Coordinates of C-alpha atoms and ligand atoms in Angstrom, one line a residue:
X1 CA -19.2 10.8 19.1
X2 CA -18.6 7.1 19.7
X3 CA -15.6 6.5 22.0
X4 CA -13.8 3.5 23.3
X5 CA -13.2 3.5 27.0
X6 CA -9.7 2.3 28.0
X7 CA -9.3 0.1 31.0
X8 CA -5.8 0.2 32.6
X9 CA -5.6 -3.5 32.2
X10 CA -5.8 -3.1 28.4
X11 CA -2.3 -1.8 28.3
X12 CA 0.6 -4.2 28.7
X13 CA 3.1 -3.4 31.3
X14 CA 5.7 -1.3 29.5
X15 CA 8.7 -2.8 31.3
X16 CA 7.7 -6.3 30.3
X17 CA 7.1 -5.2 26.7
X18 CA 10.5 -3.4 26.5
X19 CA 12.5 -6.2 28.2
X20 CA 14.5 -7.0 25.0
X21 CA 15.8 -3.4 24.6
X22 CA 19.2 -2.6 26.2
X23 CA 19.0 -0.5 29.3
X24 CA 21.2 0.6 32.2
X25 CA 19.8 1.9 35.5
X26 CA 16.3 2.0 34.0
X27 CA 17.3 4.1 30.9
X28 CA 17.1 2.6 27.4
X29 CA 20.3 3.1 25.6
X30 CA 21.4 4.3 22.1
X31 CA 23.5 2.2 19.7
X32 CA 26.8 3.9 18.7
X33 CA 29.9 2.2 17.1
X34 CA 28.6 -1.3 17.9
X35 CA 28.0 -0.5 21.6
X36 CA 25.1 0.4 23.8
X37 CA 25.5 3.9 25.1
X38 CA 24.1 6.3 27.6
X39 CA 24.2 10.0 26.8
X40 CA 27.7 11.6 27.3
X41 CA 26.3 13.9 29.9
X42 CA 23.9 11.2 31.4
X43 CA 20.9 13.1 30.1
X44 CA 17.6 11.3 29.8
X45 CA 14.2 11.9 28.3
X46 CA 10.8 10.7 29.5
X47 CA 8.7 8.9 27.0
X48 CA 5.0 9.6 27.3
X49 CA 2.1 7.3 26.2
X50 CA 0.0 9.6 24.0
X51 CA -3.2 7.7 25.0
X52 CA -3.0 8.5 28.7
X53 CA -0.2 11.1 29.3
X54 CA 1.7 8.6 31.5
X55 CA 5.5 8.4 31.5
X56 CA 6.3 4.8 30.7
X57 CA 10.0 4.8 30.0
X58 CA 13.2 6.8 30.1
X59 CA 15.6 6.9 27.2
X60 CA 19.1 8.4 26.7
X61 CA 19.0 11.9 25.4
X62 CA 22.0 12.1 23.1
X63 CA 24.2 15.1 22.9
X64 CA 26.3 16.9 20.2
X65 CA 29.2 14.8 21.4
X66 CA 27.2 11.6 21.1
X67 CA 26.3 12.6 17.5
X68 CA 29.9 13.4 16.7
X69 CA 31.1 10.1 18.1
X70 CA 28.5 8.2 16.0
X71 CA 29.6 10.2 12.9
X72 CA 33.3 9.4 13.5
X73 CA 32.4 5.7 14.0
X74 CA 30.4 5.6 10.7
X75 CA 33.2 7.4 8.9
X76 CA 35.8 4.9 10.1
X77 CA 33.5 2.0 9.2
X78 CA 33.2 3.3 5.7
X79 CA 36.6 4.7 4.9
X80 CA 38.7 2.4 6.9
X81 CA 36.5 -0.7 7.3
X82 CA 35.3 -3.3 4.9
X83 CA 31.6 -2.4 4.5
X84 CA 32.1 -0.1 1.5
X85 CA 33.8 -3.0 -0.3
X86 CA 31.5 -5.7 1.0
X87 CA 29.8 -8.0 -1.4
X88 CA 26.3 -7.1 -2.3
X89 CA 25.3 -10.7 -1.6
X90 CA 26.6 -10.4 1.9
X91 CA 24.7 -7.2 2.5
X92 CA 21.6 -8.7 1.0
X93 CA 21.8 -11.7 3.4
X94 CA 22.0 -9.4 6.4
X95 CA 19.0 -7.4 5.2
X96 CA 17.0 -10.5 4.6
X97 CA 17.8 -11.6 8.1
X98 CA 16.7 -8.2 9.5
X99 CA 13.4 -8.6 7.6
X100 CA 12.9 -12.1 9.2
X101 CA 13.6 -10.7 12.7
X102 CA 10.9 -8.0 12.2
X103 CA 8.4 -10.6 11.0
X104 CA 9.3 -13.0 13.9
X105 CA 8.8 -10.3 16.4
X106 CA 6.0 -8.4 14.7
X107 CA 3.6 -8.8 17.7
X108 CA 6.2 -7.3 20.1
X109 CA 7.2 -4.5 17.8
X110 CA 3.6 -3.5 17.0
X111 CA 2.8 -3.3 20.7
X112 CA 5.9 -1.2 21.4
X113 CA 4.9 1.1 18.5
X114 CA 1.4 1.5 19.7
X115 CA 2.6 2.2 23.3
X116 CA 5.0 4.8 22.1
X117 CA 3.1 6.4 19.1
X118 CA -0.5 5.7 20.1
X119 CA -1.8 4.5 16.8
X120 CA -4.2 1.5 16.9
X121 CA -2.7 -2.0 16.8
X122 CA -4.2 -2.8 13.4
X123 CA -2.1 0.1 12.0
X124 CA 1.1 -0.8 13.7
X125 CA 0.7 -4.4 12.7
X126 CA 0.4 -3.2 9.1
X127 CA 3.5 -0.9 9.5
X128 CA 5.6 -3.8 10.9
X129 CA 4.8 -6.0 7.9
X130 CA 5.6 -3.1 5.6
X131 CA 8.9 -2.4 7.3
X132 CA 10.0 -6.1 6.9
X133 CA 9.0 -6.0 3.2
X134 CA 11.1 -2.8 2.7
X135 CA 14.2 -4.6 4.0
X136 CA 13.3 -7.6 1.9
X137 CA 12.8 -5.5 -1.2
X138 CA 16.2 -3.8 -0.9
X139 CA 17.9 -7.0 0.0
X140 CA 16.7 -8.3 -3.3
X141 CA 17.6 -5.2 -5.2
X142 CA 21.2 -5.2 -3.8
X143 CA 22.3 -8.0 -6.1
X144 CA 20.3 -7.0 -9.3
X145 CA 22.1 -5.5 -12.3
X146 CA 22.9 -1.8 -11.8
X147 CA 25.4 -0.6 -14.4
X148 CA 25.3 0.6 -17.9
X149 CA 27.6 0.5 -20.9
X150 CA 27.9 3.0 -23.7
X151 CA 29.1 2.8 -27.3
X152 CA 31.5 5.7 -27.7
X153 CA 33.2 7.1 -30.8
X154 CA 36.7 5.8 -30.0
X155 CA 38.5 2.6 -29.3
X156 CA 37.3 2.7 -25.8
X157 CA 34.8 0.9 -23.6
X158 CA 32.8 3.3 -21.4
X159 CA 30.7 2.0 -18.6
X160 CA 29.0 3.2 -15.5
X161 CA 29.0 1.7 -12.0
X162 CA 27.0 2.8 -9.0
X163 CA 28.9 3.1 -5.7
X164 CA 27.8 4.0 -2.2
X165 CA 27.8 7.7 -1.3
X166 CA 29.5 7.0 2.1
X167 CA 28.4 8.3 5.4
X168 CA 24.6 8.9 5.5
X169 CA 22.8 10.9 8.2
X170 CA 19.1 10.0 8.4
X171 CA 16.6 12.0 10.4
X172 CA 13.1 10.6 10.8
X173 CA 9.8 11.6 12.4
X174 CA 7.4 10.1 14.8
X175 CA 4.4 9.2 12.6
X176 CA 5.7 5.9 11.3
X177 CA 8.8 5.2 13.5
X178 CA 10.0 1.8 12.4
X179 CA 8.7 2.1 8.9
X180 CA 10.6 5.4 8.4
X181 CA 13.7 3.7 9.8
X182 CA 13.3 0.9 7.2
X183 CA 12.8 3.4 4.4
X184 CA 16.1 5.1 5.3
X185 CA 18.3 2.2 6.4
X186 CA 17.3 -0.5 3.9
X187 CA 18.3 1.3 0.6
X188 CA 21.3 2.9 2.2
X189 CA 22.7 -0.3 3.5
X190 CA 21.8 -2.3 0.4
X191 CA 23.9 0.1 -1.6
X192 CA 26.9 -0.2 0.8
X193 CA 26.6 3.0 2.8
X194 CA 27.0 3.5 6.5
X195 CA 24.3 5.2 8.6
X196 CA 23.7 7.5 11.5
X197 CA 19.9 7.3 12.2
X198 CA 18.2 9.8 14.4
X199 CA 14.7 8.7 15.3
X200 CA 12.3 11.3 16.7
X201 CA 13.0 11.8 20.3
X202 CA 9.3 11.1 20.9
X203 CA 9.4 7.6 19.4
X204 CA 12.8 6.0 19.4
X205 CA 11.9 2.5 20.8
X206 CA 11.3 0.3 17.7
X207 CA 14.5 1.7 16.1
X208 CA 16.4 0.7 19.3
X209 CA 14.9 -2.7 19.2
X210 CA 16.0 -3.0 15.6
X211 CA 19.5 -2.2 16.8
X212 CA 19.5 -5.3 19.0
X213 CA 19.3 -7.4 15.8
X214 CA 21.8 -5.3 14.0
X215 CA 24.2 -6.2 16.9
X216 CA 23.1 -9.9 17.0
X217 CA 23.5 -10.3 13.2
X218 CA 27.0 -8.8 13.5
X219 CA 26.8 -5.9 11.2
X220 CA 30.3 -4.4 11.4
X221 CA 30.8 -1.8 14.1
X222 CA 29.9 1.7 13.1
X223 CA 27.9 0.6 10.0
X224 CA 24.6 1.4 11.7
X225 CA 24.4 3.9 14.6
X226 CA 21.2 5.0 16.3
X227 CA 21.5 8.3 18.2
X228 CA 18.4 9.5 20.1
X229 CA 18.2 13.2 20.9
X230 CA 16.7 16.6 20.1
X231 CA 16.5 17.6 16.5
X232 CA 18.2 21.0 16.9
X233 CA 21.1 19.2 18.7
X234 CA 21.7 15.7 17.3
X235 CA 19.8 16.3 14.0
X236 CA 21.6 19.6 13.4
X237 CA 25.0 18.1 14.2
X238 CA 24.4 15.3 11.7
X239 CA 23.1 17.7 9.0
X240 CA 26.0 20.2 9.5
X241 CA 28.9 17.7 9.8
X242 CA 31.6 17.8 7.2
X243 CA 32.2 14.1 7.8
X244 CA 28.7 13.2 6.6
X245 CA 28.3 12.7 2.8
X246 CA 24.5 12.7 2.6
X247 CA 21.6 13.7 4.8
X248 CA 18.1 12.2 4.3
X249 CA 15.2 13.7 6.1
X250 CA 11.5 13.1 6.5
X251 CA 9.4 15.6 8.5
X252 CA 8.1 19.1 8.4
X253 CA 8.9 21.6 5.6
X254 CA 10.3 24.2 8.0
X255 CA 12.7 21.7 9.5
X256 CA 13.6 20.5 6.0
X257 CA 14.6 24.0 5.1
X258 CA 16.8 24.2 8.2
X259 CA 18.5 20.9 7.4
X260 CA 19.1 22.0 3.8
X261 CA 20.8 25.2 5.1
X262 CA 22.9 23.2 7.6
X263 CA 24.0 20.8 4.8
X264 CA 25.5 23.5 2.6
X265 CA 28.9 23.5 4.5
X266 CA 30.3 20.5 2.6
X267 CA 27.6 20.5 -0.1
X268 CA 26.4 17.1 1.1
X269 CA 23.8 15.3 -0.9
X270 CA 20.3 15.7 0.4
X271 CA 17.0 13.9 0.2
X272 CA 14.0 15.7 1.7
X273 CA 10.5 14.2 2.2
X274 CA 8.4 16.9 3.6
X275 CA 4.8 18.0 4.2
X276 CA 1.7 18.1 2.1
X277 CA -1.8 19.5 1.8
X278 CA -3.0 16.9 -0.7
X279 CA -6.2 17.2 -2.7
X280 CA -8.7 14.4 -2.9
X281 CA -10.9 15.3 -5.9
X282 CA -14.4 13.7 -6.2
X283 CA -16.4 14.2 -9.4
X284 CA -20.2 13.7 -9.5
X285 CA -19.9 10.6 -11.6
X286 CA -17.7 8.8 -9.0
X287 CA -18.8 5.6 -7.2
X288 CA -20.4 7.4 -4.3
X289 CA -19.7 4.9 -1.5
X290 CA -16.2 4.2 -2.5
X291 CA -15.3 7.9 -2.7
X292 CA -16.9 8.5 0.7
X293 CA -15.0 5.6 2.2
X294 CA -11.6 6.8 0.9
X295 CA -12.3 10.4 1.8
X296 CA -12.4 9.2 5.4
X297 CA -9.5 6.9 5.1
X298 CA -7.5 9.6 3.3
X299 CA -7.6 12.0 6.3
X300 CA -8.4 10.0 9.4
X301 CA -5.9 7.1 9.0
X302 CA -3.2 7.6 11.7
X303 CA -5.4 10.5 12.9
X304 CA -4.3 12.6 9.9
X305 CA -0.6 12.4 10.9
X306 CA 0.4 11.4 7.5
X307 CA 2.5 13.5 5.1
X308 CA 0.4 12.3 2.1
X309 CA -3.0 12.7 3.9
X310 CA -6.0 13.7 1.8
X311 CA -6.5 16.7 3.9
X312 CA -8.4 18.8 1.3
X313 CA -11.6 17.2 -0.1
X314 CA -12.5 18.8 -3.4
X315 CA -16.1 17.9 -4.3
X316 CA -18.0 18.7 -7.5
X317 CA -20.8 21.2 -6.6
X318 CA -23.7 19.2 -7.9
X319 CA -23.1 16.4 -5.3
X320 CA -21.4 18.5 -2.6
X321 CA -24.2 18.6 0.0
X322 CA -25.1 14.9 -0.3
X323 CA -21.4 13.8 -0.4
X324 CA -20.3 16.0 2.5
X325 CA -23.3 14.9 4.6
X326 CA -22.3 11.3 4.1
X327 CA -18.7 12.0 5.0
X328 CA -19.7 13.9 8.2
X329 CA -22.2 11.2 9.3
X330 CA -19.5 8.5 9.0
X331 CA -16.8 10.7 10.6
X332 CA -19.0 11.1 13.7
X333 CA -19.1 7.3 14.0
X334 CA -15.4 6.8 14.0
X335 CA -14.4 5.0 17.2
X336 CA -11.6 7.1 18.8
X337 CA -9.6 5.5 21.6
X338 CA -6.5 3.9 23.1
X339 CA -4.6 2.0 20.3
X340 CA -4.6 -1.1 22.5
X341 CA -8.4 -1.3 22.5
X342 CA -9.2 -3.6 19.6
X343 CA -12.3 -1.6 18.7
X344 CA -10.4 1.7 18.4
X345 CA -10.4 3.0 14.8
X346 CA -8.4 6.2 15.4
X347 CA -5.9 6.9 18.1
X348 CA -4.5 9.9 19.8
X349 CA -2.2 12.6 18.4
X350 CA 1.5 12.2 19.2
X351 CA 1.9 14.8 22.0
X352 CA 0.0 17.4 23.9
X353 CA 2.1 20.1 22.1
X354 CA 1.0 18.7 18.8
X355 CA -2.6 18.4 19.9
X356 CA -2.5 22.1 20.9
X357 CA -1.1 23.0 17.5
X358 CA -4.0 21.2 15.8
X359 CA -6.5 22.8 18.1
X360 CA -4.9 26.2 17.1
X361 CA -5.7 25.4 13.5
X362 CA -9.3 24.5 14.4
X363 CA -9.7 27.8 16.2
X364 CA -8.2 29.6 13.2
X365 CA -10.7 27.9 10.9
X366 CA -13.6 29.0 12.9
X367 CA -12.2 32.5 13.3
X368 CA -11.7 32.8 9.5
X369 CA -15.4 31.9 8.9
X370 CA -15.3 28.3 7.8
X371 CA -18.2 26.1 9.0
X372 CA -17.4 23.4 11.5
X373 CA -19.5 20.5 10.2
X374 CA -18.4 18.0 12.9
X375 CA -15.7 17.5 15.6
X376 CA -13.4 20.3 16.5
X377 CA -13.0 19.4 20.2
X378 CA -10.9 17.3 22.5
X379 CA -12.6 14.0 23.3
X380 CA -14.8 14.2 26.3
X381 CA -14.1 12.3 29.6
X382 CA -10.9 10.7 30.8
X383 CA -9.5 9.9 27.4
X384 CA -9.5 13.6 26.4
X385 CA -8.3 14.8 29.7
X386 CA -5.3 12.4 29.9
X387 CA -4.6 11.6 26.3
X388 CA -4.2 13.7 23.2
X389 CA -7.5 12.8 21.5
X390 CA -9.2 15.1 19.0
X391 CA -12.5 14.4 17.4
X392 CA -12.6 13.7 13.7
X393 CA -13.2 17.2 12.3
X394 CA -14.6 18.4 9.0
X395 CA -14.7 22.1 7.9
X396 CA -17.0 23.2 5.0
X397 CA -17.6 26.6 3.4
X398 CA -13.9 27.3 3.2
X399 CA -12.1 29.8 1.0
X400 CA -8.8 28.9 -0.8
X401 CA -6.7 31.5 1.0
X402 CA -7.7 30.3 4.5
X403 CA -4.9 29.1 6.8
X404 CA -6.7 25.7 7.3
X405 CA -6.8 25.3 3.5
X406 CA -3.2 26.3 2.8
X407 CA -1.2 24.9 5.8
X408 CA -0.4 21.4 6.8
X409 CA -2.4 20.7 10.0
X410 CA -1.2 17.0 10.4
X411 CA -4.2 16.0 12.4
X412 CA -7.7 14.7 11.9
X413 CA -9.0 17.8 10.2
X414 CA -10.6 17.7 6.8
X415 CA -11.3 20.8 4.8
X416 CA -13.9 20.7 2.1
X417 CA -13.6 22.8 -1.1
X418 CA -16.1 22.7 -4.0
X419 CA -15.6 23.1 -7.7
X420 CA -17.8 23.7 -10.7
X421 CA -15.8 21.9 -13.4
X422 CA -12.6 20.0 -14.2
X423 CA -10.7 23.1 -14.9
X424 CA -11.5 24.6 -11.5
X425 CA -10.8 21.3 -9.7
X426 CA -7.3 21.3 -11.1
X427 CA -6.7 24.9 -10.3
X428 CA -7.8 24.5 -6.7
X429 CA -5.9 21.2 -6.3
X430 CA -2.6 22.8 -7.3
X431 CA -3.1 26.0 -5.3
X432 CA -0.8 25.4 -2.3
X433 CA 3.0 25.4 -1.8
X434 CA 2.9 21.6 -1.5
X435 CA 2.9 18.9 -4.1
X436 CA 3.2 15.6 -2.4
X437 CA 0.1 13.6 -3.2
X438 CA -3.4 13.7 -4.7
X439 CA -6.3 11.5 -5.8
X440 CA -9.2 11.6 -8.3
X441 CA -12.5 9.7 -8.0
X442 CA -14.5 9.4 -11.2
X443 CA -15.9 6.7 -13.4
X444 CA -14.7 8.6 -16.5
X445 CA -11.4 7.0 -17.3
X446 CA -10.2 9.7 -19.7
X447 CA -11.1 12.5 -17.2
X448 CA -9.3 10.6 -14.4
X449 CA -6.1 10.5 -16.5
X450 CA -6.4 14.1 -17.7
X451 CA -6.7 15.4 -14.1
X452 CA -4.0 13.2 -12.6
X453 CA -1.6 14.4 -15.3
X454 CA -2.4 18.0 -14.4
X455 CA -1.7 17.5 -10.7
X456 CA 1.6 18.9 -9.6
X457 CA 2.2 16.0 -7.2
X458 CA 4.5 13.0 -6.9
X459 CA 2.2 10.4 -5.5
X460 CA -1.3 10.0 -7.0
X461 CA -4.3 7.7 -7.0
X462 CA -7.3 7.0 -9.2
X463 CA -10.4 5.8 -7.3
X464 CA -8.4 5.0 -4.2
X465 CA -6.4 6.8 -1.6
X466 CA -3.2 5.9 0.3
X467 CA -2.0 2.5 -0.9
X468 CA 1.6 2.7 -2.0
X469 CA 4.3 0.1 -2.3
X470 CA 8.0 -0.3 -1.6
X471 CA 8.4 -0.9 -5.4
X472 CA 7.3 2.6 -6.5
X473 CA 9.0 6.0 -6.0
X474 CA 7.8 8.2 -3.1
X475 CA 8.3 12.0 -2.9
X476 CA 7.0 15.3 -3.8
X477 CA 6.9 18.2 -6.2
X478 CA 7.3 21.9 -5.1
X479 CA 7.9 22.4 -1.4
X480 CA 7.0 18.8 -0.5
X481 CA 10.6 17.7 -1.0
X482 CA 13.6 16.9 -3.0
X483 CA 14.3 13.5 -4.5
X484 CA 12.5 10.2 -4.2
X485 CA 12.6 7.3 -1.8
X486 CA 11.6 3.7 -2.3
X487 CA 11.8 1.6 -5.5
X488 CA 14.9 1.7 -7.7
X489 CA 14.7 5.6 -7.4
X490 CA 15.3 5.3 -3.6
X491 CA 18.2 3.0 -4.1
X492 CA 19.8 5.2 -6.7
X493 CA 19.5 8.1 -4.3
X494 CA 22.1 6.4 -2.1
X495 CA 24.6 5.9 -4.9
X496 CA 27.2 7.9 -6.7
X497 CA 27.5 7.3 -10.4
X498 CA 31.0 6.7 -11.8
X499 CA 32.0 6.5 -15.4
X500 CA 34.9 4.2 -16.3
X501 CA 36.7 4.6 -19.6
X502 CA 38.9 1.7 -20.7
X503 CA 41.3 2.2 -23.6
X504 CA 41.0 -0.8 -25.9
X505 CA 44.0 0.3 -28.0
X506 CA 46.8 0.7 -25.5
X507 CA 49.3 3.0 -27.3
X508 CA 50.5 6.6 -26.8
X509 CA 48.0 9.4 -27.7
X510 CA 50.6 11.4 -29.7
X511 CA 49.0 14.7 -28.6
X512 CA 52.3 16.3 -27.7
X513 CA 55.4 15.9 -29.8
X514 CA 57.9 13.4 -28.2
Ligands
NDP1 P1 10.0 17.9 12.5 O1 10.1 17.9 11.1 O2 10.6 19.0 13.3 O3 10.7 16.5 13.1 C1 11.2 15.5 12.3 C2 12.6 15.1 12.7 O4 13.5 16.1 12.5 C3 12.7 14.7 14.2 O5 13.6 13.6 14.3 C4 13.2 16.0 14.8 O6 13.8 15.8 16.0 C5 14.2 16.4 13.7 N1 14.5 17.8 13.8 C6 13.8 18.9 14.3 N2 14.5 20.0 14.2 C7 15.7 19.7 13.5 C8 16.8 20.5 13.1 N3 16.9 21.8 13.3 N4 17.8 19.8 12.5 C9 17.8 18.5 12.3 N5 16.8 17.7 12.7 C10 15.7 18.3 13.3 O7 8.5 17.6 12.9 P2 7.7 18.0 14.2 O8 7.6 16.8 15.1 O9 8.2 19.2 14.9 O10 6.3 18.3 13.6 C11 6.1 19.6 13.0 C12 5.3 19.5 11.8 O11 6.0 18.9 10.8 C13 4.0 18.6 11.9 O12 3.0 19.2 12.5 C14 3.8 18.2 10.5 O13 3.1 19.3 9.8 C15 5.2 18.1 9.9 N6 5.6 16.7 9.9 C16 5.7 16.1 8.7 C17 6.0 14.8 8.6 C18 6.1 14.0 7.3 O14 6.0 12.8 7.3 N7 6.2 14.7 6.2 C19 6.4 14.0 9.8 C20 6.4 14.8 11.0 C21 6.0 16.1 11.0 P3 13.0 15.8 17.4 O15 13.2 14.4 17.8 O16 13.6 16.8 18.3 O17 11.6 16.2 17.1

């Protein structure tokens, strides 16, 4: 196992890095109703660097009352304020400016993200550019044509307009903190909604930095509120509130189910982007080196903490030994280390609790009889003692009903399955409760298309893994979610559809006798 040793001097001093966030008495504040706020009960939470276990900052820990205050502010901003009637062009201008701010401050933001989330700088740098582009994409979309007209069998003109849904609660996870904030805020604001965003309590900092520009650019008060706090408190309050018109969530399937249940009170609209156990299918005729490369990228990017990770590698039997050996040899060489170290290729897991959860799955895999081909342990030395580092791990000789094959591990753990032919590949690929993503590697173009069309999944690739774009819809089949984010689909998910019928012959109908 190659590792990167971290010197204390590698990490920037957190206080210096976070100097542009708003704080009071050493506590970073939330943004509610256009003001910076401590928690109503003064509560705080320690933020921990996943690479070394050190507390590097304190942030306000919002309460139910804080969430309710933010909801009321958003409600006022939409139903009594001007945002709902604002010009698309004005909203677009603000979103373009936000994108510029992210670009201008990309170095600062990516460092905050690496400090808070742990992932290597090369990943957070990519995420920041992606987040800026997301705001830019929706800024552009805000002013594009959106309605429809219909020819109807009467002297009437019927047309359709899209209008904002209203108050949107948005609950996001820790694996792509600023990018997930962008995926939620950009389409919602472009369409004229108001937002209460709840970042993960583990990784709130880049969203709070974003709020400094929301203030500076003079978004009207209450249009964007960022409330930090525990999911079952702040997140649940948002999901259950009768004043919230829509809740959008990205995270685990279990939490998604709880949010869906909480949302039934006022039948609010819901969008859920949940977990996956996505198959990466490699046929014997694939370009060998490309398929090996993407098998690694599919699972070990962001240490496997990706909803669409290629966590099941399905390999055709005839090449399985050679292919898996190549994957294992390269997995052993991945440089695991502190995200600030430029040579680190894979960072830590988000928290000690999550690391233990992943270790639990590794133990379960061994206990169920799968073969541990590499990894499976916490990193040796200081990195592993202080940080949440797990070695890149590959299991072979699995069975379809094993826990490690069926459940989302959300860590650097790849499970290998083998198949005899195309039919079996498709059967195995679809054999989980999830349907988020999937890929096929083959040089047979017809086979690639046949297999992709059989996958019960919303995001798919041929001869690649992971690249997706703001322009295209993102979301899953089966228990991987409800609805789509990104692209025009993501925009439409933040709109209501209204039909308008205009009588072109203004005279009494004569239906009732006069
Ligand atoms: P969660 O799904 O629980 O967390 C995601 C967000 O939901 C966080 O902001 C969290 O708040 C919030 N939340 C938690 N409980 C509730 C609730 N009852 N009502 C409203 N909001 C709530 O993810 P975890 O961090 O607990 O991870 C558990 C598993 O979920 C992972 O191991 C992984 O399998 C999966 N996951 C999937 C993700 C994806 O991208 N699809 C992303 C993250 C996790 P809080 O700040 O308190 O955590």
